Coordinates of N, CA and C and ligand atoms in Angstrom, one line a residue:
X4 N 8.3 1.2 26.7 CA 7.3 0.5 26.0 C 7.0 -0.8 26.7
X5 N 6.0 -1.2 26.9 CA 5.2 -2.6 27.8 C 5.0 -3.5 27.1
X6 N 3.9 -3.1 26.3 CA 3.2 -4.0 25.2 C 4.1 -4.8 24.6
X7 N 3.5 -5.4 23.7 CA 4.2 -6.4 22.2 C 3.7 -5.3 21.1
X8 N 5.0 -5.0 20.9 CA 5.0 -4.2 19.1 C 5.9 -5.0 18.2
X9 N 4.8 -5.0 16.9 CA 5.0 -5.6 15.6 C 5.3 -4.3 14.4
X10 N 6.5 -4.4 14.2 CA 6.6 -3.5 12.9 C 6.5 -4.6 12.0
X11 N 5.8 -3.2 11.5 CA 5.8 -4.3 9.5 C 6.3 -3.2 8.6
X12 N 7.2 -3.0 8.4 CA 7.9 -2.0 6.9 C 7.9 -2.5 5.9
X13 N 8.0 -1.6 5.0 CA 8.1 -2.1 3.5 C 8.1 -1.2 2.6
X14 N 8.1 -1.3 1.0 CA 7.6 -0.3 0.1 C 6.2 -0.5 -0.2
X15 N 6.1 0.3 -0.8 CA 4.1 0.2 -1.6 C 3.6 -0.7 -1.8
X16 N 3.1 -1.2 -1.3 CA 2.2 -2.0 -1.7 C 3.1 -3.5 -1.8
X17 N 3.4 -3.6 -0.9 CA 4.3 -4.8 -0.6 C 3.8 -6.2 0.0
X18 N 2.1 -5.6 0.8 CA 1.6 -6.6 1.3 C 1.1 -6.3 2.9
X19 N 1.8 -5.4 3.1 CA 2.5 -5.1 4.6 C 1.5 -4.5 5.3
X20 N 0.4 -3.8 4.4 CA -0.8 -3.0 5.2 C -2.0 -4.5 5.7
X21 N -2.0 -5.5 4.7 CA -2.7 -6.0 5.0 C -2.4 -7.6 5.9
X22 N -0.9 -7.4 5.8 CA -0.7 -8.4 6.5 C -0.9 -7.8 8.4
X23 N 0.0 -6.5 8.3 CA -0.4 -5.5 9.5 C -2.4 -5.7 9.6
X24 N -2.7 -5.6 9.2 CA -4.2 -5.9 9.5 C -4.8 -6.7 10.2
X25 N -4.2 -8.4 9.5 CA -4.3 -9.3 9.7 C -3.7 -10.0 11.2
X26 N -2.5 -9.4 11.5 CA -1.8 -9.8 12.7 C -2.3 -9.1 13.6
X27 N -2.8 -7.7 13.3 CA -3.6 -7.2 14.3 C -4.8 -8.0 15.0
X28 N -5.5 -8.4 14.1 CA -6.5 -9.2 14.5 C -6.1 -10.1 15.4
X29 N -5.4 -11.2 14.9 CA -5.1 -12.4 15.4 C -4.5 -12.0 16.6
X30 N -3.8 -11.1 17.0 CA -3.2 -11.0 18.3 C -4.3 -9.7 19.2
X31 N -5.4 -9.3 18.3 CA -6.0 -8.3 19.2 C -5.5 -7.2 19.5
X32 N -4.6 -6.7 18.7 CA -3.7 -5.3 18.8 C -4.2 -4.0 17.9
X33 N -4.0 -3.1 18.5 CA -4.4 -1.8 17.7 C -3.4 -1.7 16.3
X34 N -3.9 -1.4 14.9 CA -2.9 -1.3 14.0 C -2.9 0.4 13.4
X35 N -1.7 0.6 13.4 CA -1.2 2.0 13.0 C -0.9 1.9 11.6
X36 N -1.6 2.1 10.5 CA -1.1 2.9 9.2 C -0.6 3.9 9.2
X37 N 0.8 3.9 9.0 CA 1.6 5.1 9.0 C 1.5 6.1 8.0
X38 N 1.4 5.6 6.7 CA 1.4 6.0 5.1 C -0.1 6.9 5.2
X39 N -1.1 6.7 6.2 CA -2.5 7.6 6.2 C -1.8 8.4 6.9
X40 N -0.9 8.8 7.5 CA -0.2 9.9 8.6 C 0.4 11.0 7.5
X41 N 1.2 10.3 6.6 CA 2.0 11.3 5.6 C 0.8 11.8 4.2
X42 N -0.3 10.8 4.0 CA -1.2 11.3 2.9 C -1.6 12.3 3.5
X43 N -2.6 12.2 4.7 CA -3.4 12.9 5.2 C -2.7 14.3 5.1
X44 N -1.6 14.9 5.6 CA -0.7 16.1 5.6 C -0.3 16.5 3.9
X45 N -0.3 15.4 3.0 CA -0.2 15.9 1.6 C -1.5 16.2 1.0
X46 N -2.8 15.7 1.3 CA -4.1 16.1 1.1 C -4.5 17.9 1.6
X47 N -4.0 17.4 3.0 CA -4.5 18.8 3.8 C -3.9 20.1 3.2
X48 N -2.6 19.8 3.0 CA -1.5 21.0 2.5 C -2.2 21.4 1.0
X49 N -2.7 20.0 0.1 CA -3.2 20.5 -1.5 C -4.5 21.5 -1.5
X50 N -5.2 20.9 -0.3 CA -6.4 21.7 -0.5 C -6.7 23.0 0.5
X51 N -5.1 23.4 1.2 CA -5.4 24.4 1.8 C -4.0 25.5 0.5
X52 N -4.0 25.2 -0.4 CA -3.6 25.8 -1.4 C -1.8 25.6 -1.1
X53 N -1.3 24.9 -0.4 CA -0.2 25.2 0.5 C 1.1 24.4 -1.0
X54 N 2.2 24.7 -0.6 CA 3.1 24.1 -1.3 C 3.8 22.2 -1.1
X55 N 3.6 21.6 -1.7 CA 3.9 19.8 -1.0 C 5.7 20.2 -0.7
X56 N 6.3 21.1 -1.7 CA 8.1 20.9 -1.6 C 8.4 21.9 -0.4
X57 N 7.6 22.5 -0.4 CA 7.9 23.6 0.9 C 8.2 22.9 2.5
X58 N 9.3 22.7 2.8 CA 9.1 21.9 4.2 C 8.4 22.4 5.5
X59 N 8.6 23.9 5.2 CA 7.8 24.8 6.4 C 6.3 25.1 6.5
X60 N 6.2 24.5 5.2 CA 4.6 24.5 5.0 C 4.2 23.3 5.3
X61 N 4.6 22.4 5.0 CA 4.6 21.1 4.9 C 4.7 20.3 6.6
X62 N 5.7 20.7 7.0 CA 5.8 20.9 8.9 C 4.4 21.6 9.4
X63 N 4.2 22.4 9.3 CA 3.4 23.1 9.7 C 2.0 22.5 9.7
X64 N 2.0 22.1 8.5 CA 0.7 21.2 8.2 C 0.4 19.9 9.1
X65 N 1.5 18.8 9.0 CA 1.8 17.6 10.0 C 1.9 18.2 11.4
X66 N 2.1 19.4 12.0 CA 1.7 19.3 13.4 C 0.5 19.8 13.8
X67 N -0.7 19.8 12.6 CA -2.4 20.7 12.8 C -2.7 18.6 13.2
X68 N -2.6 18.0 12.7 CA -3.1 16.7 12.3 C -3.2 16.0 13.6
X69 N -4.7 15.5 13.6 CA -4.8 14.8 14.9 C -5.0 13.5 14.7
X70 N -5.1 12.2 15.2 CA -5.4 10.9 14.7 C -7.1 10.9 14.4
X71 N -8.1 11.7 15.1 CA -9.3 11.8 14.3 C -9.9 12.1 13.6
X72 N -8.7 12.8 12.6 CA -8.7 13.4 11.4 C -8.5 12.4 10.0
X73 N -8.1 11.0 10.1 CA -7.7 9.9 9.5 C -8.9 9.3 8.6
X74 N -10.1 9.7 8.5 CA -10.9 8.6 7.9 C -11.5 8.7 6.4
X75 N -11.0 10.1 6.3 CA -11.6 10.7 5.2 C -11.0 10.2 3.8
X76 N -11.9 9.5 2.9 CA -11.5 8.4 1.8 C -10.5 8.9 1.0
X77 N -10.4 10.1 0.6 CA -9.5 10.9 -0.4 C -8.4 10.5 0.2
X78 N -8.0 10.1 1.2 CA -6.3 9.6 1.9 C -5.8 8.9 1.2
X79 N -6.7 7.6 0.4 CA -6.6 6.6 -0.2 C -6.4 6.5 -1.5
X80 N -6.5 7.8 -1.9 CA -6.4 7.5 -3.6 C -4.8 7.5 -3.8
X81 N -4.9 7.6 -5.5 CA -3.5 7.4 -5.6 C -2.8 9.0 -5.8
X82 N -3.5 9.8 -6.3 CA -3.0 11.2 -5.7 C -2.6 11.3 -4.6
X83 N -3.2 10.7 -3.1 CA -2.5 11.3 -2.2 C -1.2 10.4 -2.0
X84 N -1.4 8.8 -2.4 CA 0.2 8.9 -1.9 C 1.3 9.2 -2.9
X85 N 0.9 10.1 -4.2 CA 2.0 10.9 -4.3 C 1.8 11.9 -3.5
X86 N 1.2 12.4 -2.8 CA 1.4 13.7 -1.9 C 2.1 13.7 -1.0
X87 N 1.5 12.3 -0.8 CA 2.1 11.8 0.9 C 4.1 11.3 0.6
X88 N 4.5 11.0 -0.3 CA 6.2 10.9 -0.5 C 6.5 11.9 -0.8
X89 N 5.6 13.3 -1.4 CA 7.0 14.2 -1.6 C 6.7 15.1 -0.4
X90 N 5.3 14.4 0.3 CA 5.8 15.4 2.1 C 6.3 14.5 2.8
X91 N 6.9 13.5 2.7 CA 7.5 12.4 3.4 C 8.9 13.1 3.5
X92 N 9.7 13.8 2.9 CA 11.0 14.0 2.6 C 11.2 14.6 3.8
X93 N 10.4 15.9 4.1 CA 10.3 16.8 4.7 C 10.7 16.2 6.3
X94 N 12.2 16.6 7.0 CA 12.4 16.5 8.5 C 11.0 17.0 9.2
X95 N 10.6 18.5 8.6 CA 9.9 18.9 9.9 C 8.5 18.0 9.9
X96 N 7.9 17.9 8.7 CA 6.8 16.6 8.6 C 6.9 15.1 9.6
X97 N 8.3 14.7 9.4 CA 8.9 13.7 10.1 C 9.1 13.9 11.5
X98 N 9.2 14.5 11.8 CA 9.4 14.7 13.4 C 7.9 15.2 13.9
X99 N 7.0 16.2 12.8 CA 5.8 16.6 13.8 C 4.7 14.9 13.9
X100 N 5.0 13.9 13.0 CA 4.7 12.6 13.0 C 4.7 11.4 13.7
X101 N 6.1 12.2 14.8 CA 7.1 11.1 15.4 C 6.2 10.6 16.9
X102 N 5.4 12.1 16.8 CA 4.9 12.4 18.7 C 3.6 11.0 18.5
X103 N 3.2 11.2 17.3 CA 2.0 10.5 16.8 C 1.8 9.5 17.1
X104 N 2.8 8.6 16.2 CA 3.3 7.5 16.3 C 3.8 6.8 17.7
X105 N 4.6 7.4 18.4 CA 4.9 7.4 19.6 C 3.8 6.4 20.2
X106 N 3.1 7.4 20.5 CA 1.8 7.8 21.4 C 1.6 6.3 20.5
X107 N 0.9 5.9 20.2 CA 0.2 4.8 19.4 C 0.8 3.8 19.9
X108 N 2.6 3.7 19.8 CA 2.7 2.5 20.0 C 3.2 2.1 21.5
X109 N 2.9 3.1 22.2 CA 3.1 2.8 23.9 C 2.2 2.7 24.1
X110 N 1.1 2.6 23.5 CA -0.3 1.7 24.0 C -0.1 0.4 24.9
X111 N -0.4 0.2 26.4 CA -0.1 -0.6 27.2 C 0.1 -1.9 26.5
X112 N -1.1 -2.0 25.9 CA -1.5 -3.3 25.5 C -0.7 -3.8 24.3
X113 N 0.1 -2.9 23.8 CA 1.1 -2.9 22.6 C 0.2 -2.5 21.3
X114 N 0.8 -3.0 20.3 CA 0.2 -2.4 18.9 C 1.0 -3.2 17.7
X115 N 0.3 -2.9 16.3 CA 1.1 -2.8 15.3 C 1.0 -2.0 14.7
X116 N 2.5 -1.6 14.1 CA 2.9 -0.5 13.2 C 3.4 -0.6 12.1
X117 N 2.4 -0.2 10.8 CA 2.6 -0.4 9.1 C 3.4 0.9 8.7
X118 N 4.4 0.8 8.2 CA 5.2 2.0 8.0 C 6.1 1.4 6.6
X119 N 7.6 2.5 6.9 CA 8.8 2.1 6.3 C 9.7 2.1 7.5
X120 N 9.7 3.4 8.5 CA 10.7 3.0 9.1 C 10.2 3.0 11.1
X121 N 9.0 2.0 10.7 CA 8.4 1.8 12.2 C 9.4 1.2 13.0
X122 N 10.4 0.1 12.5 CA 11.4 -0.8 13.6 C 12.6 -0.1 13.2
X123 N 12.6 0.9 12.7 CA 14.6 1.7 12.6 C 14.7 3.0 13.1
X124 N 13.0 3.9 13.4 CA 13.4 5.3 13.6 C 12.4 5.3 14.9
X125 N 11.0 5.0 14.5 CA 9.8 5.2 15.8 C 10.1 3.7 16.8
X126 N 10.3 2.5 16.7 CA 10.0 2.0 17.3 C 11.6 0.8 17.2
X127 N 12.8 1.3 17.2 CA 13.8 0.5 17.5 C 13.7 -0.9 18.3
X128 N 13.2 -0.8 19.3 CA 13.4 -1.4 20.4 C 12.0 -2.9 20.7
X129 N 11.6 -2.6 19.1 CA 10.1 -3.2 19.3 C 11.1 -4.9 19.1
X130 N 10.0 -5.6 19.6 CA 10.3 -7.4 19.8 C 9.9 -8.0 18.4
X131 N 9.3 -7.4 17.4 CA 8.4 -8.3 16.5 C 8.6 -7.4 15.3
X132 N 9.5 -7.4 14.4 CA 10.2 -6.7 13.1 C 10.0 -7.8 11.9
X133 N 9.1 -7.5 10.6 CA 9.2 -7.8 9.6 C 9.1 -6.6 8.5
X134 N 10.1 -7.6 7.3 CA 10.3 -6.4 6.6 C 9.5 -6.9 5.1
X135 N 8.6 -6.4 5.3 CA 7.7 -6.7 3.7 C 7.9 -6.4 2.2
X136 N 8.4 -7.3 1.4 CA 9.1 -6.2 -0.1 C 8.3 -7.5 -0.8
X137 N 8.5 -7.1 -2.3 CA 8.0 -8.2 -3.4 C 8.6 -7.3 -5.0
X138 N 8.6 -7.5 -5.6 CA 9.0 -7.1 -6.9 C 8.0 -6.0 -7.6
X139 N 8.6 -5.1 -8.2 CA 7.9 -3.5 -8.5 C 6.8 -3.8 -9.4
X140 N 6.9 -4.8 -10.2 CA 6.1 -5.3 -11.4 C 4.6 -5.7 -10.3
X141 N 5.1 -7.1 -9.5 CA 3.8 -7.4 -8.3 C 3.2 -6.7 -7.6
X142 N 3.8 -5.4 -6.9 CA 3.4 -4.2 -6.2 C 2.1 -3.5 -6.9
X143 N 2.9 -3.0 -8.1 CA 2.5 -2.3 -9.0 C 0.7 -3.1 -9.0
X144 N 0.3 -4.4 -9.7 CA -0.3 -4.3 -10.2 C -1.5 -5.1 -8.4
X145 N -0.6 -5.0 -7.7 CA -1.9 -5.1 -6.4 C -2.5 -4.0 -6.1
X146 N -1.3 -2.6 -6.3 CA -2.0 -1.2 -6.0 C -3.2 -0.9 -7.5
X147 N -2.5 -1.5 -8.1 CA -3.8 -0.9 -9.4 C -5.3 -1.9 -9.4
X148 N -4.9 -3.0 -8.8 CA -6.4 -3.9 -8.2 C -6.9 -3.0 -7.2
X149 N -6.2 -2.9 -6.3 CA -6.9 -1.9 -5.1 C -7.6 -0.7 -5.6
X150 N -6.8 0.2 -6.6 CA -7.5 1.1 -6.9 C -8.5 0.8 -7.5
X151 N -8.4 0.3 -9.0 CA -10.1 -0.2 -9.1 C -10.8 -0.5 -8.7
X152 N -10.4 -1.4 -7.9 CA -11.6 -1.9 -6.7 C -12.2 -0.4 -5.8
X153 N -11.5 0.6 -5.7 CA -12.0 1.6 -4.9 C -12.6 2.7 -6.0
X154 N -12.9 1.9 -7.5 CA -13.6 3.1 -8.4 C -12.4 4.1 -9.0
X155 N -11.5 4.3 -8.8 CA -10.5 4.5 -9.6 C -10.2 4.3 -11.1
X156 N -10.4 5.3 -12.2 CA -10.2 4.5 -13.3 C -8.6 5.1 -13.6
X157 N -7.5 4.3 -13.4 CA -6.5 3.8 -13.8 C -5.6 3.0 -14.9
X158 N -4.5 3.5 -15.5 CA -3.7 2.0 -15.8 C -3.0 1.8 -15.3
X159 N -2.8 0.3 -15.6 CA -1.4 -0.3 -14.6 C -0.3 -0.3 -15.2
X160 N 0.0 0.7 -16.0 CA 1.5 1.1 -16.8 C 1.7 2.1 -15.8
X161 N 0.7 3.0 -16.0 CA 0.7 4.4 -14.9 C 1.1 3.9 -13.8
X162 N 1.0 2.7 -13.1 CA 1.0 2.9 -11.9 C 2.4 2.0 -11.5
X163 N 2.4 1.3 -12.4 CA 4.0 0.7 -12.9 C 5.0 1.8 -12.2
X164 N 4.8 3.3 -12.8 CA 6.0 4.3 -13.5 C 5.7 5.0 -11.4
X165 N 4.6 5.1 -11.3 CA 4.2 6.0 -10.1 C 5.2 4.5 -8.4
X166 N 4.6 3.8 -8.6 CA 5.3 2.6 -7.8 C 7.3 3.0 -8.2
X167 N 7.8 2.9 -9.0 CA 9.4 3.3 -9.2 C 9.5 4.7 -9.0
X168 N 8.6 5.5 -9.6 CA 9.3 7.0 -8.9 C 9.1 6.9 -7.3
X169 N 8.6 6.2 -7.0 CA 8.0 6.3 -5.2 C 8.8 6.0 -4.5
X170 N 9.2 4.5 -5.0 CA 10.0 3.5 -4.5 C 11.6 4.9 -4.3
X171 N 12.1 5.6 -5.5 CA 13.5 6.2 -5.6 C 13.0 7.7 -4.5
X172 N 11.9 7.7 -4.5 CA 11.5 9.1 -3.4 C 11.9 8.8 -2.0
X173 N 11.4 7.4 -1.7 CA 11.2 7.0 -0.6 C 13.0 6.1 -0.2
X174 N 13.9 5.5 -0.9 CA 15.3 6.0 -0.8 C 15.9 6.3 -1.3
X175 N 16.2 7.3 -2.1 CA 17.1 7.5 -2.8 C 17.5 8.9 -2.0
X176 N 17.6 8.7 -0.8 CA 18.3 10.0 0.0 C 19.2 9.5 1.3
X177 N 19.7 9.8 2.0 CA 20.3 9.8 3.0 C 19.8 9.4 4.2
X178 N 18.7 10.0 4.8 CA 18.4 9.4 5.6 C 16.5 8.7 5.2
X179 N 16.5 7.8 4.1 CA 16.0 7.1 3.7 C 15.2 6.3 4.7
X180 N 13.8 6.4 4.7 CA 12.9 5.6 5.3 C 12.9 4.1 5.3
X181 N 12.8 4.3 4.1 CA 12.8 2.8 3.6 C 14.4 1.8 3.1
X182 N 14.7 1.4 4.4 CA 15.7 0.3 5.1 C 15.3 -0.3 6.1
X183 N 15.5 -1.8 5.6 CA 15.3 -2.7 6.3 C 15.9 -2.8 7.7
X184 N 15.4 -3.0 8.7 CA 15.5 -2.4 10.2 C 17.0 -3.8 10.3
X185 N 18.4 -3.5 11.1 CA 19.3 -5.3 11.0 C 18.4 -6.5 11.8
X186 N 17.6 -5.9 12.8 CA 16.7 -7.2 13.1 C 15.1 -7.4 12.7
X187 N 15.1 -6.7 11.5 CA 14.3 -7.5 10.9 C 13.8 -8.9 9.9
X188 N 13.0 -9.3 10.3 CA 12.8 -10.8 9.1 C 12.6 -10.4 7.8
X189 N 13.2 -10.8 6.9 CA 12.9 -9.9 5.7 C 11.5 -11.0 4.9
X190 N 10.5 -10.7 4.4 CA 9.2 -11.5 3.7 C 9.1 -10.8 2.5
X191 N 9.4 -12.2 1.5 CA 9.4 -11.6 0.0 C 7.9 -12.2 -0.4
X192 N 7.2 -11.6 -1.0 CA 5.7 -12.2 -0.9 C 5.5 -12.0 -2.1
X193 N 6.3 -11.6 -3.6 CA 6.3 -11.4 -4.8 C 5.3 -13.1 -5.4
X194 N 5.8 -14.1 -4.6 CA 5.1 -15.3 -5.1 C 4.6 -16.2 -4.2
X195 N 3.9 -15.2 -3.5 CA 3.0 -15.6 -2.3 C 1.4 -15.0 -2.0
X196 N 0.2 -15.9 -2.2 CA -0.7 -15.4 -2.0 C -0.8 -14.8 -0.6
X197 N -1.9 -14.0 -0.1 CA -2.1 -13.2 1.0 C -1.9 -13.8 2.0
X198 N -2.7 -15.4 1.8 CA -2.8 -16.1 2.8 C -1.1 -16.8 3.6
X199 N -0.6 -17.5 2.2 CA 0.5 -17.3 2.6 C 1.2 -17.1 3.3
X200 N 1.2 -15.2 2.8 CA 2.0 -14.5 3.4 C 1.6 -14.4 4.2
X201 N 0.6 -14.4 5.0 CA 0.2 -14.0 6.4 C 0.2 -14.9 7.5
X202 N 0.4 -16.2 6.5 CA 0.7 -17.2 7.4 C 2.4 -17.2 7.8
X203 N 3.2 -17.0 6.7 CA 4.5 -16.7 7.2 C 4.8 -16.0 8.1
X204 N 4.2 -14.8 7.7 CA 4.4 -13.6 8.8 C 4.1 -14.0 10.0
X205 N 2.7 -14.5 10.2 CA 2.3 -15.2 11.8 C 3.3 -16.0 12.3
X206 N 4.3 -17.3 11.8 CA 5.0 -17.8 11.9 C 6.6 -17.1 13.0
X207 N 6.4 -16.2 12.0 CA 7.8 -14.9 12.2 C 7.2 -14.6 13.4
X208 N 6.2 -13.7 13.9 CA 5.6 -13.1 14.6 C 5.6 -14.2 15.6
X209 N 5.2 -15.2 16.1 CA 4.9 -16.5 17.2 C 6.9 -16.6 17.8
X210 N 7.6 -16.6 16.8 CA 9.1 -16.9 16.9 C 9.2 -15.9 18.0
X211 N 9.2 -14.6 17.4 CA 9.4 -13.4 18.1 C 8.6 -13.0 19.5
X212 N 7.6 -13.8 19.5 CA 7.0 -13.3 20.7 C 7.0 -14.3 22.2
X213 N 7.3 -15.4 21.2 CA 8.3 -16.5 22.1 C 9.7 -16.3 22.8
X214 N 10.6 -15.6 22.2 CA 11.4 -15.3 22.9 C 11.4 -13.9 23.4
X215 N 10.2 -12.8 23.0 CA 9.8 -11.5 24.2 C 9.6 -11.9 25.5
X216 N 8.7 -12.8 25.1 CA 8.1 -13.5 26.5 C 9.0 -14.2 27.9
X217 N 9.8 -15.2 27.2 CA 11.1 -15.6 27.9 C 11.6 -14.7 28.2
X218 N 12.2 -13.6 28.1 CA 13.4 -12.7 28.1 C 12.5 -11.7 29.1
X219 N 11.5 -11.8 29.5 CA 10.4 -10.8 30.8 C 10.9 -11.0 32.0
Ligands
LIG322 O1 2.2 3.2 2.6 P1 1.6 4.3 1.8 O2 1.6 4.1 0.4 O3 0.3 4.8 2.4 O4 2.7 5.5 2.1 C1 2.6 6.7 1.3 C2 3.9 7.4 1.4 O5 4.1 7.9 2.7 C3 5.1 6.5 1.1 O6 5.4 6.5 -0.3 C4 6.2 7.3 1.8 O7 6.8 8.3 1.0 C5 5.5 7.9 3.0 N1 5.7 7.2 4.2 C6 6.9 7.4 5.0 N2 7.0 6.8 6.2 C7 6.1 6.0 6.7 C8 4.9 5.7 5.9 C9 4.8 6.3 4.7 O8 7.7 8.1 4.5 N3 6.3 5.4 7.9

């Protein structure tokens, strides 16, 4: 890898898609949503009548998936990312993912990558690691603004309960996505506006790319 890569990991709705957004800009890098890589294969597999617990089905599904297959709005609801964690489990989903992601982040020019485990499993070796969390209560009720905002009629109890089962999907296994990479900066943004947080993160981000640079 050439470029400058920025992971940004986290749980749901932690801040991390949009701070990934934001740093993209500012440094002019391509940004990878990871979480549209696992919905999209939990969408595809519902409406091709297919099984989500099935890993062979579910594998099978994640290696049809191309990146210009990504735009289609139903990614975004809250259906798919329950789709997208209980095909997240799945090794063979995880590995037909891996080539994806890969490919993205050896972009000469470098990239950023919004994930959980973009600086521990795809991208070890990246110069620019933050780890985005905030409290399940705060998560909770940004993903249920979002959804409204996207016409969604929701409650934020419901989404309270959907955020904790997600959160225990996403580690409560062995080889768990969601761990904090050892060199990552960890950013708690539970009481931090966006701006904030993205100013912090830029902060982290300038540190890190100051000493990539030296070390060339
Ligand atoms: O971040 P987002 O809510 O779109 O992610 C949806 C789900 O996809 C997560 O709950 C997680 O189960 C899975 N995921 C993953 N690894 C990633 C990104 C997302 O397992 N790098």
């Amino acid at each position: 890898m050439s470029g400058f890569v920025i992971c940004v990991d986290g749980p749901a709705a932690s801040g991390k898609g949009t701070i990934a957004n934001r740093l993209g800009a500012l440094y002019g890098l391509p940004v990878l949503d990871s979480g549209l890589l696992y919905r999209a294969v939990g969408v595809m597999l519902q409406r091709a009548g297919g099984n989500l617990d099935d890993a062979g089905e579910a594998g099978a599904m994640a290696r049809t998936l191309k990146a210009q297959m990504l735009a289609d709005p139903e990614f975004r609801t809250r259906a798919a990312g329950e789709a997208a964690s209980r095909v997240a489990v799945h090794t063979p989903v995880r590995m037909a993912l891996r080539d994806l992601q890969l490919d993205f982040a050896r972009q000469p020019g470098g990239a950023v990558l919004d994930g959980r485990d973009m600086g521990t499993v795809i991208c070890p070796e990246a110069p620019a690691k933050l780890y985005v969390t905030a409290d399940p209560e705060v998560r909770a009720e940004r993903r249920w603004k979002q959804l409204t905002g996207q016409g969604e009629a929701v409650e934020l109890a419901d989404i309270v309960d959907d955020i904790k089962k997600r959160d225990a999907r996403d580690s409560g296994r062995a080889d768990s996505p969601m761990v904090a990479a050892p060199d990552a900066v960890l950013l708690d943004t539970s009481k931090m506006t966006i701006e904030h947080a993205t100013d912090a993160a830029r902060r982290i981000v300038e540190a890190a790319r100051a000493r990539w640079e030296s070390s060339r």
